[in-house]
Coordinates of C-alpha atoms in Angstrom, one line a residue:
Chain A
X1 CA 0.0 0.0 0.0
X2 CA 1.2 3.7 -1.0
X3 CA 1.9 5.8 1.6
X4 CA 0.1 8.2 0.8
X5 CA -2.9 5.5 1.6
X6 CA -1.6 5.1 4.3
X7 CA -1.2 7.6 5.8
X8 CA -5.4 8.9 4.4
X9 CA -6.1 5.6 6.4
X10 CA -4.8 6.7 9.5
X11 CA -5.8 10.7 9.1
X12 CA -9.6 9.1 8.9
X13 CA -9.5 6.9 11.6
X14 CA -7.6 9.3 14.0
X15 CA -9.4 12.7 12.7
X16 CA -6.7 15.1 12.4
X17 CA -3.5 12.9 12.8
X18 CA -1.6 11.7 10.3
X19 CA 1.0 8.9 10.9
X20 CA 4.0 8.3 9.3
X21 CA 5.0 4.5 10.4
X22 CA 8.9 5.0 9.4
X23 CA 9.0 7.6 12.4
X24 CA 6.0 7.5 14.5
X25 CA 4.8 3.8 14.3
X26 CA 2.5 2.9 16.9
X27 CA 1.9 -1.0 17.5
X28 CA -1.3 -0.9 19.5
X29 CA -3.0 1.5 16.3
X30 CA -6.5 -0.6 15.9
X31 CA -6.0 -0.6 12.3
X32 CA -2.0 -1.7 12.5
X33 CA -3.6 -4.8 15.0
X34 CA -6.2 -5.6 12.5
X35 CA -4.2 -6.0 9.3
X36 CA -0.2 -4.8 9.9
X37 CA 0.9 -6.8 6.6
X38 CA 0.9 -3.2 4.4
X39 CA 2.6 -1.8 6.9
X40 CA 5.3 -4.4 7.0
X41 CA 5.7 -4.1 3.6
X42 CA 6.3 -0.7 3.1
X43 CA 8.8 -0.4 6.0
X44 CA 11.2 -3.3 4.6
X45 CA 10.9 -1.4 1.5
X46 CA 11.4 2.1 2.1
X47 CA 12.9 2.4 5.9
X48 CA 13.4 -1.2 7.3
X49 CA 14.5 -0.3 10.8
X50 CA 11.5 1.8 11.9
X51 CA 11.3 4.3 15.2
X52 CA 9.0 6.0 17.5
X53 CA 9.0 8.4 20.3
X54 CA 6.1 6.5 21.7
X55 CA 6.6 5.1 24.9
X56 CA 10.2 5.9 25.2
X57 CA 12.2 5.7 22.0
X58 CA 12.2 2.4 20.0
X59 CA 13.5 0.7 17.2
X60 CA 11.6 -2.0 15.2
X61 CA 13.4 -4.0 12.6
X62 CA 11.2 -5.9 9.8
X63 CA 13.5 -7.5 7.8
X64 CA 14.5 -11.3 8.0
X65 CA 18.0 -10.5 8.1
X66 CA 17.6 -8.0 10.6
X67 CA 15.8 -9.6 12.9
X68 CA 18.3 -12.8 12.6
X69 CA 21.1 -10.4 13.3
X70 CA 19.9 -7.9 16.0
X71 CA 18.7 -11.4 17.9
X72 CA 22.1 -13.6 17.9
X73 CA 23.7 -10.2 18.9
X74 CA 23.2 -10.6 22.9
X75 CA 25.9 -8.7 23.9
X76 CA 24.5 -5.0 22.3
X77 CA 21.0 -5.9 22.6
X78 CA 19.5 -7.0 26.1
X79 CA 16.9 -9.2 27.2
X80 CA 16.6 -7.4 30.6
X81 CA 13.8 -5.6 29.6
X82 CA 11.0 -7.8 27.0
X83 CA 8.3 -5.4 26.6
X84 CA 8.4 -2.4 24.6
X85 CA 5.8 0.0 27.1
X86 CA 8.1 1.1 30.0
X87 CA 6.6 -0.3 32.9
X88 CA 6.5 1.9 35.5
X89 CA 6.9 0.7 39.0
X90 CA 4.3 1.7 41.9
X91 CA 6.1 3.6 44.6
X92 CA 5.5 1.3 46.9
X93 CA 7.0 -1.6 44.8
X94 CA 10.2 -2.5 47.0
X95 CA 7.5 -3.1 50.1
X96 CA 6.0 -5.9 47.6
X97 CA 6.8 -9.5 49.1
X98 CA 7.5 -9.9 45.2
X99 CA 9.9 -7.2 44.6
X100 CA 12.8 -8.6 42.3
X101 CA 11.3 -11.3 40.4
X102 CA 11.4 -11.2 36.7
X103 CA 10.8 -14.0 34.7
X104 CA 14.0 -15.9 33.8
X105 CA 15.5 -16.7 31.2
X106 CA 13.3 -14.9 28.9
X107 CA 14.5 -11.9 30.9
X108 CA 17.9 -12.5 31.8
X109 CA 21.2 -12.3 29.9
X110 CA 24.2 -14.4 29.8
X111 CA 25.5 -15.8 32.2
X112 CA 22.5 -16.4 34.4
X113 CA 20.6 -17.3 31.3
X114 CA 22.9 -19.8 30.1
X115 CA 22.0 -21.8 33.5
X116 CA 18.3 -20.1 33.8
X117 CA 17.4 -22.0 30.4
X118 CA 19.1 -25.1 30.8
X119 CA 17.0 -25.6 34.0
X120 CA 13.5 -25.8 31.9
X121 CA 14.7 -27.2 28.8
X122 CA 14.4 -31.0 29.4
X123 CA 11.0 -30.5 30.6
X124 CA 10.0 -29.0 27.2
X125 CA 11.4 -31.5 24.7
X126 CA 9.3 -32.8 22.2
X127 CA 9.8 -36.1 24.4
X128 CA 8.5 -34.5 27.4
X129 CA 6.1 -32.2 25.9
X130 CA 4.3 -35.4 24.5
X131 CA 3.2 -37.2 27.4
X132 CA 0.8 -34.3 27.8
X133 CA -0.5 -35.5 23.6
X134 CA -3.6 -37.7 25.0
X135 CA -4.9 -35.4 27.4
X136 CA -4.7 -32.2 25.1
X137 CA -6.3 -34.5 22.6
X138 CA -8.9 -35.5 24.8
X139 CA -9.5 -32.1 26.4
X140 CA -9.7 -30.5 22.6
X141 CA -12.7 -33.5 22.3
X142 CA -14.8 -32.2 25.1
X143 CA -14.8 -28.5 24.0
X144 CA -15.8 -29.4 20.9
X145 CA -18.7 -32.0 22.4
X146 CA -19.8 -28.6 24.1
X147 CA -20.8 -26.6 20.8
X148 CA -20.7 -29.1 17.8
X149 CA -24.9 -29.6 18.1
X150 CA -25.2 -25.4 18.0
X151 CA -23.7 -25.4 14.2
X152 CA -21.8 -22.6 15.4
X153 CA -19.1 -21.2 17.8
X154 CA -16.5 -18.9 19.4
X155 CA -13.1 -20.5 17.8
X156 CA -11.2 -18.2 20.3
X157 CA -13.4 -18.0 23.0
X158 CA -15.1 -21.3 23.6
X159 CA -11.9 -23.4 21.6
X160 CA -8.6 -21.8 20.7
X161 CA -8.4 -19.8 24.3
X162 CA -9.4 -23.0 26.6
X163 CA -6.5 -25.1 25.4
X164 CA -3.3 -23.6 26.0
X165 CA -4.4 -22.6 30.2
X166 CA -5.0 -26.2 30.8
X167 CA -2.0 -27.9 29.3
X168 CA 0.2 -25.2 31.4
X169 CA -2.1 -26.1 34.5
X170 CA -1.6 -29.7 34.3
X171 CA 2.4 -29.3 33.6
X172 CA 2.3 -26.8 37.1
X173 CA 0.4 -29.9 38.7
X174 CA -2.6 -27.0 39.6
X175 CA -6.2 -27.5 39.1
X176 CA -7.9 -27.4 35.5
X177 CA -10.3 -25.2 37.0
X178 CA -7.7 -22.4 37.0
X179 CA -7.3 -21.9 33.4
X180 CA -9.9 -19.4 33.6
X181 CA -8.1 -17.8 36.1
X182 CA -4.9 -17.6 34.5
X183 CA -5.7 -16.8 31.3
X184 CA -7.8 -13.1 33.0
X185 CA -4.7 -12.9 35.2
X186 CA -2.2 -13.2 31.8
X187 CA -4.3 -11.1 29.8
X188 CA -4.5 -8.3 32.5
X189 CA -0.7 -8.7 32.7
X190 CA 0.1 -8.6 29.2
X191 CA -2.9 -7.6 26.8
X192 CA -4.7 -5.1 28.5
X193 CA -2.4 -4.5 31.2
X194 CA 0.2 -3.7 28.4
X195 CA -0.9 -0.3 28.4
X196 CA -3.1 -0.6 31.5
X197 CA -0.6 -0.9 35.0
X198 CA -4.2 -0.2 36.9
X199 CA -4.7 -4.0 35.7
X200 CA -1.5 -5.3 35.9
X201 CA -0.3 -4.5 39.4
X202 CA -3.1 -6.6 40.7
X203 CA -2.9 -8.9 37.8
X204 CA 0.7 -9.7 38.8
X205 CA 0.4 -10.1 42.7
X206 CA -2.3 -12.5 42.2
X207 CA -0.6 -14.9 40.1
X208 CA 2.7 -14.5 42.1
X209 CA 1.2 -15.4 45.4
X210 CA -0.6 -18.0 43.8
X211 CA 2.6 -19.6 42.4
X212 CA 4.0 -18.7 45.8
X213 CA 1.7 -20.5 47.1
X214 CA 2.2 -23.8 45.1
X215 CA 5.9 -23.7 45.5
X216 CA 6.0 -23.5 49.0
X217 CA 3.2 -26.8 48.7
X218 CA 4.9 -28.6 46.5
X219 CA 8.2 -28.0 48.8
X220 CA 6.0 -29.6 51.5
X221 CA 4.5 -32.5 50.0
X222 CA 6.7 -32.9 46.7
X223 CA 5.1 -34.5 43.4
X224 CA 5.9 -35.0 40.0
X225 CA 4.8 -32.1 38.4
X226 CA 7.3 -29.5 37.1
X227 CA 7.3 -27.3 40.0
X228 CA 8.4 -30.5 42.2
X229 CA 11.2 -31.0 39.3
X230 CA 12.2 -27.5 39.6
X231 CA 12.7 -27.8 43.1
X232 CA 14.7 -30.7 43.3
X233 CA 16.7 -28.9 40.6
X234 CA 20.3 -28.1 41.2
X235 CA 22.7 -25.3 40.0
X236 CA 26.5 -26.1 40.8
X237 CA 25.7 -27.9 43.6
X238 CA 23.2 -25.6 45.0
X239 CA 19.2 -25.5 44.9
X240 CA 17.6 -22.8 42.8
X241 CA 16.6 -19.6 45.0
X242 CA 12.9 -19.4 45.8
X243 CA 12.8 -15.7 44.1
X244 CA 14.0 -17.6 40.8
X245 CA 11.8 -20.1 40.8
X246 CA 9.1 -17.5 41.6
X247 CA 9.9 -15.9 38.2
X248 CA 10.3 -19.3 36.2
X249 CA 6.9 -20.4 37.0
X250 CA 5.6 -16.6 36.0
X251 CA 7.5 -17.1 33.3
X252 CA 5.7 -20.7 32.6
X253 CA 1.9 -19.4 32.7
X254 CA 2.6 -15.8 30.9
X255 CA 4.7 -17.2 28.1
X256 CA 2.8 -20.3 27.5
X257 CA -0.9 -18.9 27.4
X258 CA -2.0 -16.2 25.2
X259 CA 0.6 -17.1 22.4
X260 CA -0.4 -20.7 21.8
X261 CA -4.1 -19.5 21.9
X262 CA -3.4 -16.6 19.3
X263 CA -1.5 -19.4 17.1
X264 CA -4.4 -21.8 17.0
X265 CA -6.8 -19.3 16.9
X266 CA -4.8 -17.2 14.2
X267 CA -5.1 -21.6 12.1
X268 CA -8.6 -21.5 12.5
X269 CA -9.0 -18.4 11.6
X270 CA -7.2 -18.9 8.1
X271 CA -9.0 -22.5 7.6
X272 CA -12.1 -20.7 7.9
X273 CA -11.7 -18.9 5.1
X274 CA -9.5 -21.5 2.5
X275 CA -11.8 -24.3 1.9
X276 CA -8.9 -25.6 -0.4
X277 CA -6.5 -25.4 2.9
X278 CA -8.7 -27.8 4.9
X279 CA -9.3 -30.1 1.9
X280 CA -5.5 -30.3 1.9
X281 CA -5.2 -30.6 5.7
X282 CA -7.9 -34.0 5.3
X283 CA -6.2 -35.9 2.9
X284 CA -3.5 -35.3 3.7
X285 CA -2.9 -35.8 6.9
X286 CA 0.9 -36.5 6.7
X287 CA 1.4 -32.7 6.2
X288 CA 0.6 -31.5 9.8
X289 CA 4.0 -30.6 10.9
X290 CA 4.7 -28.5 7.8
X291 CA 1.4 -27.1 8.1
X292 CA 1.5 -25.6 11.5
X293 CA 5.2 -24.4 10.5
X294 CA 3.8 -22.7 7.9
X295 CA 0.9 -21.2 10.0
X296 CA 3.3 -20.3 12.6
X297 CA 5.2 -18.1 10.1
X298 CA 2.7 -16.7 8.3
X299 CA 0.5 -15.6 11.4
X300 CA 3.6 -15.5 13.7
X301 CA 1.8 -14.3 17.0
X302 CA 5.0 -12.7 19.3
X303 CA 7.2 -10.0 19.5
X304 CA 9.1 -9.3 22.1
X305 CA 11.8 -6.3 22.8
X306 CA 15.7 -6.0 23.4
X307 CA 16.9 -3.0 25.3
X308 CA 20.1 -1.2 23.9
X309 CA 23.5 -2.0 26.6
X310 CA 25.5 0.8 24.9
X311 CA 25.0 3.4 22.0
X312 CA 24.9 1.1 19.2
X313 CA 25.0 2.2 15.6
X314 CA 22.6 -0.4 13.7
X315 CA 22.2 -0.4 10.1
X316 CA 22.9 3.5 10.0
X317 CA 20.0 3.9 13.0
X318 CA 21.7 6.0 15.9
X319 CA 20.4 3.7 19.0
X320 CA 21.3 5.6 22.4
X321 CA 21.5 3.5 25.1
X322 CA 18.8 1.8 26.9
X323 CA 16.5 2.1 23.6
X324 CA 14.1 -0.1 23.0
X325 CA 13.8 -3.0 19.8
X326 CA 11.2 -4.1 19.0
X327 CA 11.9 -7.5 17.4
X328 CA 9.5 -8.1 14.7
X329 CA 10.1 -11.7 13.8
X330 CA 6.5 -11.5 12.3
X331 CA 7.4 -9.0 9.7
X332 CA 10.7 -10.9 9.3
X333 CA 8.6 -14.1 8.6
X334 CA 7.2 -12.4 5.4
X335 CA 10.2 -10.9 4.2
X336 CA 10.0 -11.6 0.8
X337 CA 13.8 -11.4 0.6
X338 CA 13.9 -14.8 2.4
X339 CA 10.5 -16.7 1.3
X340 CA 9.1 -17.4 -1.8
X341 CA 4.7 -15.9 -2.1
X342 CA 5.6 -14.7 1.4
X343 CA 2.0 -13.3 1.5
X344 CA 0.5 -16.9 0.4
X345 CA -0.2 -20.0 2.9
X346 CA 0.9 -23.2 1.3
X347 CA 0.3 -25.4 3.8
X348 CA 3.0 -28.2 2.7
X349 CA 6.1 -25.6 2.1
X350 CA 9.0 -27.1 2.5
X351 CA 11.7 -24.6 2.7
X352 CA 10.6 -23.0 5.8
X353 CA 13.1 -21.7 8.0
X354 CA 10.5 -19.1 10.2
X355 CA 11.7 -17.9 13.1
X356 CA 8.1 -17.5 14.8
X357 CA 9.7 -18.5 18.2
X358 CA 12.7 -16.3 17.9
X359 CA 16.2 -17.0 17.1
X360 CA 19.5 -17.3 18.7
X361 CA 20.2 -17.6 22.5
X362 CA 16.4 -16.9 23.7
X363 CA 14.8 -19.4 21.0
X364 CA 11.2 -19.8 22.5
X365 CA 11.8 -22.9 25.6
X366 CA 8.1 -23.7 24.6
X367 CA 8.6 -24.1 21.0
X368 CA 7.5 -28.0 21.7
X369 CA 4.9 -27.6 23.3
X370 CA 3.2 -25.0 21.3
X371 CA 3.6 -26.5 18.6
X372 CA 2.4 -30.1 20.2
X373 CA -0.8 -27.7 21.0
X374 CA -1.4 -26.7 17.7
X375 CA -1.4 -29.6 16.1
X376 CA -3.5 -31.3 18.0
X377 CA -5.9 -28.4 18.0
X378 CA -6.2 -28.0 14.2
X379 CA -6.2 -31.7 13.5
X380 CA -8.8 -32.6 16.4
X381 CA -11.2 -29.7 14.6
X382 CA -10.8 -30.7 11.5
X383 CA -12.1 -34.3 12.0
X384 CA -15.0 -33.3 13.9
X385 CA -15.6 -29.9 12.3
X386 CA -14.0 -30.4 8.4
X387 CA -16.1 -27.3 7.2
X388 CA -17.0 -24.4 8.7
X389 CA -16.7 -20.6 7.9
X390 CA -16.8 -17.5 9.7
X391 CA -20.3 -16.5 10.6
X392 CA -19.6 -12.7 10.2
X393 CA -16.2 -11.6 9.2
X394 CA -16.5 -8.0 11.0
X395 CA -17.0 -10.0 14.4
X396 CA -13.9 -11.0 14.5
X397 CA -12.0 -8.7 16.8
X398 CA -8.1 -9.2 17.3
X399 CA -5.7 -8.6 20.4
X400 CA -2.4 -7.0 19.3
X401 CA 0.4 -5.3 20.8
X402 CA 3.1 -7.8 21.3
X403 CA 1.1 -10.8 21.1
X404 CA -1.4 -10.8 18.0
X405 CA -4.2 -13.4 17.5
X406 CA -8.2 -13.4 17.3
X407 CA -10.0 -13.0 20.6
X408 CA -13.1 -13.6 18.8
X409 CA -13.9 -15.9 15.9
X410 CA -17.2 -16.4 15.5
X411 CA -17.8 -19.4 13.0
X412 CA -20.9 -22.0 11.6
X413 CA -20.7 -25.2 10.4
X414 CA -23.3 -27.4 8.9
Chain B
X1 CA 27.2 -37.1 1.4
X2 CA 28.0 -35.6 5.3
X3 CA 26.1 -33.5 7.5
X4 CA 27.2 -31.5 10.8
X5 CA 25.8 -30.0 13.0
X6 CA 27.3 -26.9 14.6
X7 CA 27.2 -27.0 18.2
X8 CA 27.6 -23.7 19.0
X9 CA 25.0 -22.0 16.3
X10 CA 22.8 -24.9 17.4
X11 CA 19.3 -23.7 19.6
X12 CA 17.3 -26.3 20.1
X13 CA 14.5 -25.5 17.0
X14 CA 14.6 -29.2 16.2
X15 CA 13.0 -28.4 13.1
X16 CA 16.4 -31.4 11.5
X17 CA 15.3 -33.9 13.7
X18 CA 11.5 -33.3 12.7
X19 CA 12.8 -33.2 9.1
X20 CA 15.4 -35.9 9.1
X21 CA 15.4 -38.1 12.4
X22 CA 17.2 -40.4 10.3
X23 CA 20.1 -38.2 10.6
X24 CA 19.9 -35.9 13.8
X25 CA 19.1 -36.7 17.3
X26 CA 18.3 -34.5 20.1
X27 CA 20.4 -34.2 23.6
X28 CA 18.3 -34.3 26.7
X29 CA 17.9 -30.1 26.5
X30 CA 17.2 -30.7 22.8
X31 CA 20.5 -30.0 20.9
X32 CA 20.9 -31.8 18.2
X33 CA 23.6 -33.4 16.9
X34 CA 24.5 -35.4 13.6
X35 CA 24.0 -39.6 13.7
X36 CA 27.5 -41.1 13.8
X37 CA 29.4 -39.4 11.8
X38 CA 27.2 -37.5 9.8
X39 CA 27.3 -39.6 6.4
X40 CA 23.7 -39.4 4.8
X41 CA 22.7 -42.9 3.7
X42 CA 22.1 -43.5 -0.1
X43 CA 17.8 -41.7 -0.5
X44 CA 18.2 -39.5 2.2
X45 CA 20.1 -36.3 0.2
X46 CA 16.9 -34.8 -0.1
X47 CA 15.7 -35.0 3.8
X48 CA 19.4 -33.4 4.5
X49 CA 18.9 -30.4 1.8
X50 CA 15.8 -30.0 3.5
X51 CA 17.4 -29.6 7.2
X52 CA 19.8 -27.4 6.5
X53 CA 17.1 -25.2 4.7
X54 CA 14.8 -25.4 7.3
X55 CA 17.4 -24.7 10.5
X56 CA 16.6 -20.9 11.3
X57 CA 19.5 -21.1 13.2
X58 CA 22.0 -21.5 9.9
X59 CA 23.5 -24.4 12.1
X60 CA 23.9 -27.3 9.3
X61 CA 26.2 -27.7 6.7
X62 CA 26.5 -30.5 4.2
X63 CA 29.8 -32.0 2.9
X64 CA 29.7 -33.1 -0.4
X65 CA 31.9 -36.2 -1.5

């Protein structure tokens, strides 16, 4: 799209203001969150390494190469800070019980990272992430028992959304009757409390003092869930600090939750609407894994920050230090300098190297289990629901922001 | 035919060993690494091409004979 377009796009929405997105973009403009492909396109074109004075200034790279670059390069760019809005603190913060926990490792640098990640990676291979297969297959079952006589539903709602809170619930060893809870306490923390700290504050004492809570259980009366696993865990010798832990499990139900909904919700959402796609899905059933790769790059839900450790020239952008970057592995994932009809789903591509969970040292730990999660999702729907379509194509509302997917989908089947 | 996998680049993806399992297998923190010594069995060029396309991470080279 012409700038010019673009720009008359934004001027109508907004009244009187005009956006240019090379300077000013704005990631949480309702237009940018409904369709930011355009926009994408136009910025790897003309000014790939895009700024703004919003929220403190930050830098947002679209290109593949770019992205690939800015992420293996841990040393300039910094994981201590993940979200692009500057979270301020409340003055009371350092009286918090709570005060001091991030979420390791997505938060942490080398070298605490090095051992902060190799704590949770054996419980996230695709060997361990498939003993929780059966259950996610059978839970995806009964949501679908619950709406398949209506001939219609709420994909994100009533499908998409109930999977991911469950799986993570069962892993912790809590209740399946908190999903509901967590996903309102990770949406408060990271959708609407993104721009919101009213919400988050609460959002985040909550859901610490419930993980508190479980660890210091679990510590009791040990089982073998992952918490238990984490405790009996070891670092040279020595047990984990509580305060680490704390943020591990955070980082388990905030990381884990509204991105694996937003994937499956962002499949359904495209099967919906390519009768061809689900055709393909059904006889061939053998594609799967490429499938969901494919999904997973061309709807890649997640983008998370870097913050600058020195003054940094990128690329000829000026980055003082302790700016923001805003790493847009979705835009990088339809670069068509690196893939082939980047704007086109084929469901059984085969060269395919997205990086939808990242790249380099802070590669997504969940990659496994998302993807476990999505495949079982879409394949589950598709042999009990194998055409459907969206009932009303301007119901469908989307969260974006860092993490983008459909928060509703309404859709009918026969 | 070889393939190698390089340990430092490496991050886990596991997108080889979903591609080729013949020829990668995965550490306990899932790192992989190359079968034996790497040789690609006569039918299985292909699947190797394929890996080292697929590896986000640019991790895998080939060795032609």
């Amino acid at each position: 799209m012409a700038t010019e377009q673009m720009k008359a796009r934004t001027e109508a929405k907004n009244g009187q203001q005009t956006r240019d997105w090379a300077t000013d973009y704005d990631i949480f403009d309702p237009d940018y969150v409904r369709d930011p492909y355009p926009v994408w396109d136009e910025l790897r074109e003309k000014c790939p390494v895009a700024h703004t004075e919003h929220w403190g200034s930050s830098w947002m790279p679209t290109r593949y190469d770019d992205l690939f670059a800015i992420a293996q390069d841990f040393q300039n760019f910094s994981s201590r800070e993940i979200l692009v809005a500057p979270i301020q603190p409340p003055p009371d913060a350092e009286a918090s019980p709570f005060y001091g926990v991030r979420a390791p490792p997505i938060s942490s640098d080398p070298p605490e990272h090095t051992w902060a990640r190799k704590l949770l990676l054996p419980h996230f291979s695709i060997k361990a992430v498939s003993v929780y297969e059966d259950e996610t297959r059978e839970l995806a079952n009964s949501l679908i028992d619950r709406f398949i006589d209506n001939g219609r539903a709420d994909a994100a709602v009533d499908y998409a959304q109930q999977i991911p809170p469950r799986v993570i619930a069962s892993m912790l060893g809590v209740p399946h009757d908190m999903a509901d809870t967590f996903t309102g306490w990770v949406r408060n923390l990271l959708e609407l409390g993104l721009t919101n700290p009213e919400l988050r504050g609460p959002a985040r004492m909550e859901l610490l003092s419930f993980l508190n809570n479980q660890i210091m259980a679990r510590r009791e009366k040990p089982t073998d869930d992952l918490i238990s696993k984490l405790l009996q865990a070891e670092v040279e010798g020595e047990p984990v600090s509580h305060i680490h832990l704390l943020g591990t499990c955070l980082l388990i139900v905030i990381a884990g939750i509204d991105t694996t909904w937003s994937s499956i919700g962002s499949a359904l959402w495209h099967l919906a609407q390519h009768p061809d796609d689900r055709r393909m899905l059904i006889e061939r059933p053998e594609i799967i894994q490429n499938a969901v790769e494919e999904l997973l790059r061309a709807y890649s839900p997640v983008t998370m920050a870097r913050v600058t450790n020195r003054e940094v020239e990128y690329s000829g952008c000026p980055m003082k230090e302790n700016d923001r970057v805003l790493m847009n592995f979705p835009a990088a994932n339809r670069d068509p300098a690196k893939f082939d009809d980047p704007d086109k789903v084929i469901l059984d591509r085969e060269f395919n190297p997205h990086i939808a969970f990242g790249v380099g040292i802070h590669r997504c730990a969940g990659s496994n289990l998302a993807r476990m999660e999505m495949r079982v999702s879409i394949e589950e729907w598709l042999k009990r629901i194998p055409d459907f379509r969206l009932e009303d194509p301007s119901a469908v509302t989307w969260a974006g922001g860092q993490v983008r997917g459909p928060r509703n989908l309404p859709v009918v089947f026969p | 035919m070889k393939v190698k996998v390089d340990q430092e680049k490496c991050q886990g993806h596991n997108r080889c060993f979903v591609v080729a399992s013949e020829l990668f297998e995965l550490d306990d923190y899932g790192y992989a690494h190359e079968v034996g010594d790497g040789t690609v069995p006569p039918g299985l060029e292909e699947k190797a091409r394929l890996a080292v396309a697929n590896c986000p991470e640019r991790a895998i080279s080939i060795e032609e004979d």
